[in-house]
Short mmCIF file of C-alpha atoms in Angstrom, two decimals:
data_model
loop_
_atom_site.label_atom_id
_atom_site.label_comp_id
_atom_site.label_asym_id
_atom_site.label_seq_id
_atom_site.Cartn_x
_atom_site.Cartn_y
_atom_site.Cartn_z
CA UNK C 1471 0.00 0.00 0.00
CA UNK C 1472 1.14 3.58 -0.66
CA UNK C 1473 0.43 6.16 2.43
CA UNK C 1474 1.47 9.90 2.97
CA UNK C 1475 2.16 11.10 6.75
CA UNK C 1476 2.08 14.44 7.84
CA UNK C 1477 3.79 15.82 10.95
CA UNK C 1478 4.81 19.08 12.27
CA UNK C 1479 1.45 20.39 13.49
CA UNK C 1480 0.70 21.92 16.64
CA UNK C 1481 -0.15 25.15 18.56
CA UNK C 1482 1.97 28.40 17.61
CA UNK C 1483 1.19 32.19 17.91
CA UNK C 1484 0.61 34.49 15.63
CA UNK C 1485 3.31 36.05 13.63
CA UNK C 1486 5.28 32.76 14.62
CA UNK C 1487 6.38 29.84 12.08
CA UNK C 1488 6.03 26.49 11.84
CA UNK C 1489 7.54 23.54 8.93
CA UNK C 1490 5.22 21.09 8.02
CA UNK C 1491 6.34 17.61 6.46
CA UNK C 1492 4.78 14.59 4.41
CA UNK C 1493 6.44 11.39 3.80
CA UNK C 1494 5.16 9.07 1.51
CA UNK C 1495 5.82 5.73 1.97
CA UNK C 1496 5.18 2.09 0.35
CA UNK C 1497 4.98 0.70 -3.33
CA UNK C 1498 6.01 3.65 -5.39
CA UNK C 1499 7.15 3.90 -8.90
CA UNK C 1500 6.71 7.91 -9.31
CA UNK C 1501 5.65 10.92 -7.66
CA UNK C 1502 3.91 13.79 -9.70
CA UNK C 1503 2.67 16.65 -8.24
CA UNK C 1504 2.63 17.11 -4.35
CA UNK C 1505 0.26 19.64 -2.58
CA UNK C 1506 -1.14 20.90 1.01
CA UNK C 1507 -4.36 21.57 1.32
CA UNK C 1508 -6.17 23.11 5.08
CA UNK C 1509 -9.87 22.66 5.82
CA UNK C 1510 -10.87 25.37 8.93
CA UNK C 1511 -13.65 24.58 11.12
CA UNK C 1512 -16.81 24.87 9.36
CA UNK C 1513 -15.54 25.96 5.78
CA UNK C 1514 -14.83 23.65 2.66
CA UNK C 1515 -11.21 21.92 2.26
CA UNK C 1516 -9.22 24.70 0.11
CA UNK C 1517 -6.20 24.48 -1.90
CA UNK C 1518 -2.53 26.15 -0.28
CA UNK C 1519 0.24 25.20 -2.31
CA UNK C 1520 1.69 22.68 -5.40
CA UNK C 1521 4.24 21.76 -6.61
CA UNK C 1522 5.26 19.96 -9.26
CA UNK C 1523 8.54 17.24 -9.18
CA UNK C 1524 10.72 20.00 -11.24
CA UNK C 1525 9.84 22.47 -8.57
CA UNK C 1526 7.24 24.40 -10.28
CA UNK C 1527 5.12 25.95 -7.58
CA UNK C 1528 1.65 27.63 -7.31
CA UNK C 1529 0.19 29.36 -4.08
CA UNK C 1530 -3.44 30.29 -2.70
CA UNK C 1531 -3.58 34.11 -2.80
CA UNK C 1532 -4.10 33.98 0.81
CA UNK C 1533 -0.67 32.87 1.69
CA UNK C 1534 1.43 33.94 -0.75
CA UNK C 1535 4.65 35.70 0.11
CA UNK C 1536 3.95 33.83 3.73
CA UNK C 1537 4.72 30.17 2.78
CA UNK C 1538 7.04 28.10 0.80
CA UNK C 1539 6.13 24.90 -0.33
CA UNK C 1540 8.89 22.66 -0.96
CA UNK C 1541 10.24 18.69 -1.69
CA UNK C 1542 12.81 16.51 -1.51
CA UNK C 1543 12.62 13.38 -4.17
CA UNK C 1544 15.28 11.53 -3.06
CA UNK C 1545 13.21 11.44 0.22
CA UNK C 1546 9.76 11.21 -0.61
CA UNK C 1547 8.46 14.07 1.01
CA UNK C 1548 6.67 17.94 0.89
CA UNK C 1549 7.37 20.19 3.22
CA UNK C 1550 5.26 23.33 4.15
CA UNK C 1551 7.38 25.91 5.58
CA UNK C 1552 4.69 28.48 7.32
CA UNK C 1553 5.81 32.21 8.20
CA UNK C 1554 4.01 35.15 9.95
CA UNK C 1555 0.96 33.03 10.41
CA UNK C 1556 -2.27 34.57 11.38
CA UNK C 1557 -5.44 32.82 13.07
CA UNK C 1558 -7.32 32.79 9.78
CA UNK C 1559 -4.47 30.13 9.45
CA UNK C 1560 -5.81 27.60 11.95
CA UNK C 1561 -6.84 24.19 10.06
CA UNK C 1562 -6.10 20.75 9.46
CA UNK C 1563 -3.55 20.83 6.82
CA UNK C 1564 -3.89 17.62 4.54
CA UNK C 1565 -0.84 16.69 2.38
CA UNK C 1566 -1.66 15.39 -1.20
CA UNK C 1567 0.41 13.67 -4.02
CA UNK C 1568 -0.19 11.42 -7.28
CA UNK C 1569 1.71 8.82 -7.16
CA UNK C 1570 2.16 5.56 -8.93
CA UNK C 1571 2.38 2.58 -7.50
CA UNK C 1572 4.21 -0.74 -9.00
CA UNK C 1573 0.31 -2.08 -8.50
CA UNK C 1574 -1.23 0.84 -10.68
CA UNK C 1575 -1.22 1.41 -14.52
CA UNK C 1576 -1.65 4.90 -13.84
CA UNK C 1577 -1.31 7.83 -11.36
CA UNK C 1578 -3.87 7.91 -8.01
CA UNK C 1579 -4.64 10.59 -5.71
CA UNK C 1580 -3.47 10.04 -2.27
CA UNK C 1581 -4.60 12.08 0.72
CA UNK C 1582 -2.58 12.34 4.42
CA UNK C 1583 -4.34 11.78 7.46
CA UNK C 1584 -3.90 15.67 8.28
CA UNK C 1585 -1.91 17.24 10.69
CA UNK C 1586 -3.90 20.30 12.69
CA UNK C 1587 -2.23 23.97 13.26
CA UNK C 1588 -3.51 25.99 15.67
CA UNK C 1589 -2.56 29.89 15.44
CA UNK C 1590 -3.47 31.47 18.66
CA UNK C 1591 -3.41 35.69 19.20
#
């Protein structure tokens, strides 16, 4: 089976930073594109940052200039680095990827468990 885990979530004040990572792990052939995406309490899961496995990246309006998404092949993993947050920030922060698997003829969509970030004032 192929998984993703995030990690690095927690409770941090505002105007502070935090670096969020996601491993993937199992089966894997290749690795597309890689993405975080947050889901706040009561609102609809929203798109933060991709990026692709050259390093192309795109950003929500709503955090650009503020985060850096980022990866590592050789490793597997996306990291989220997370600057001057604000409490609009607080959400669960999912990590996404396609990947394909030595199982699959093709790319799937995998979602991460999520990881939650608290911003507090």
């Amino acid at each position: 089976q192929v998984q993703l885990v995030e990690s690095g979530g927690g409770l941090v004040q505002a105007g502070g930073s935090r670096r969020l990572s996601c491993a993937a792990s199992g089966s894997i052939f290749n690795i597309n594109t890689m993405g975080w995406y947050r889901q706040a309490p009561g609102k609809q899961r929203e798109l933060v940052a991709t990026i692709t496995r050259s390093s192309t990246t795109k950003y929500a309006d709503s955090v650009q200039g503020r985060f850096t998404i980022s990866r590592d092949n050789a490793k597997n993993t996306v990291y989220l680095q997370m600057n001057s947050l604000k409490p609009d920030d607080t959400a669960v922060y999912y990590c996404n990827a396609e990947i394909r698997s030595w199982s699959s003829v093709g790319y799937l969509e995998v979602w991460g468990q999520g990881t939650l970030v608290t911003v507090s004032s």
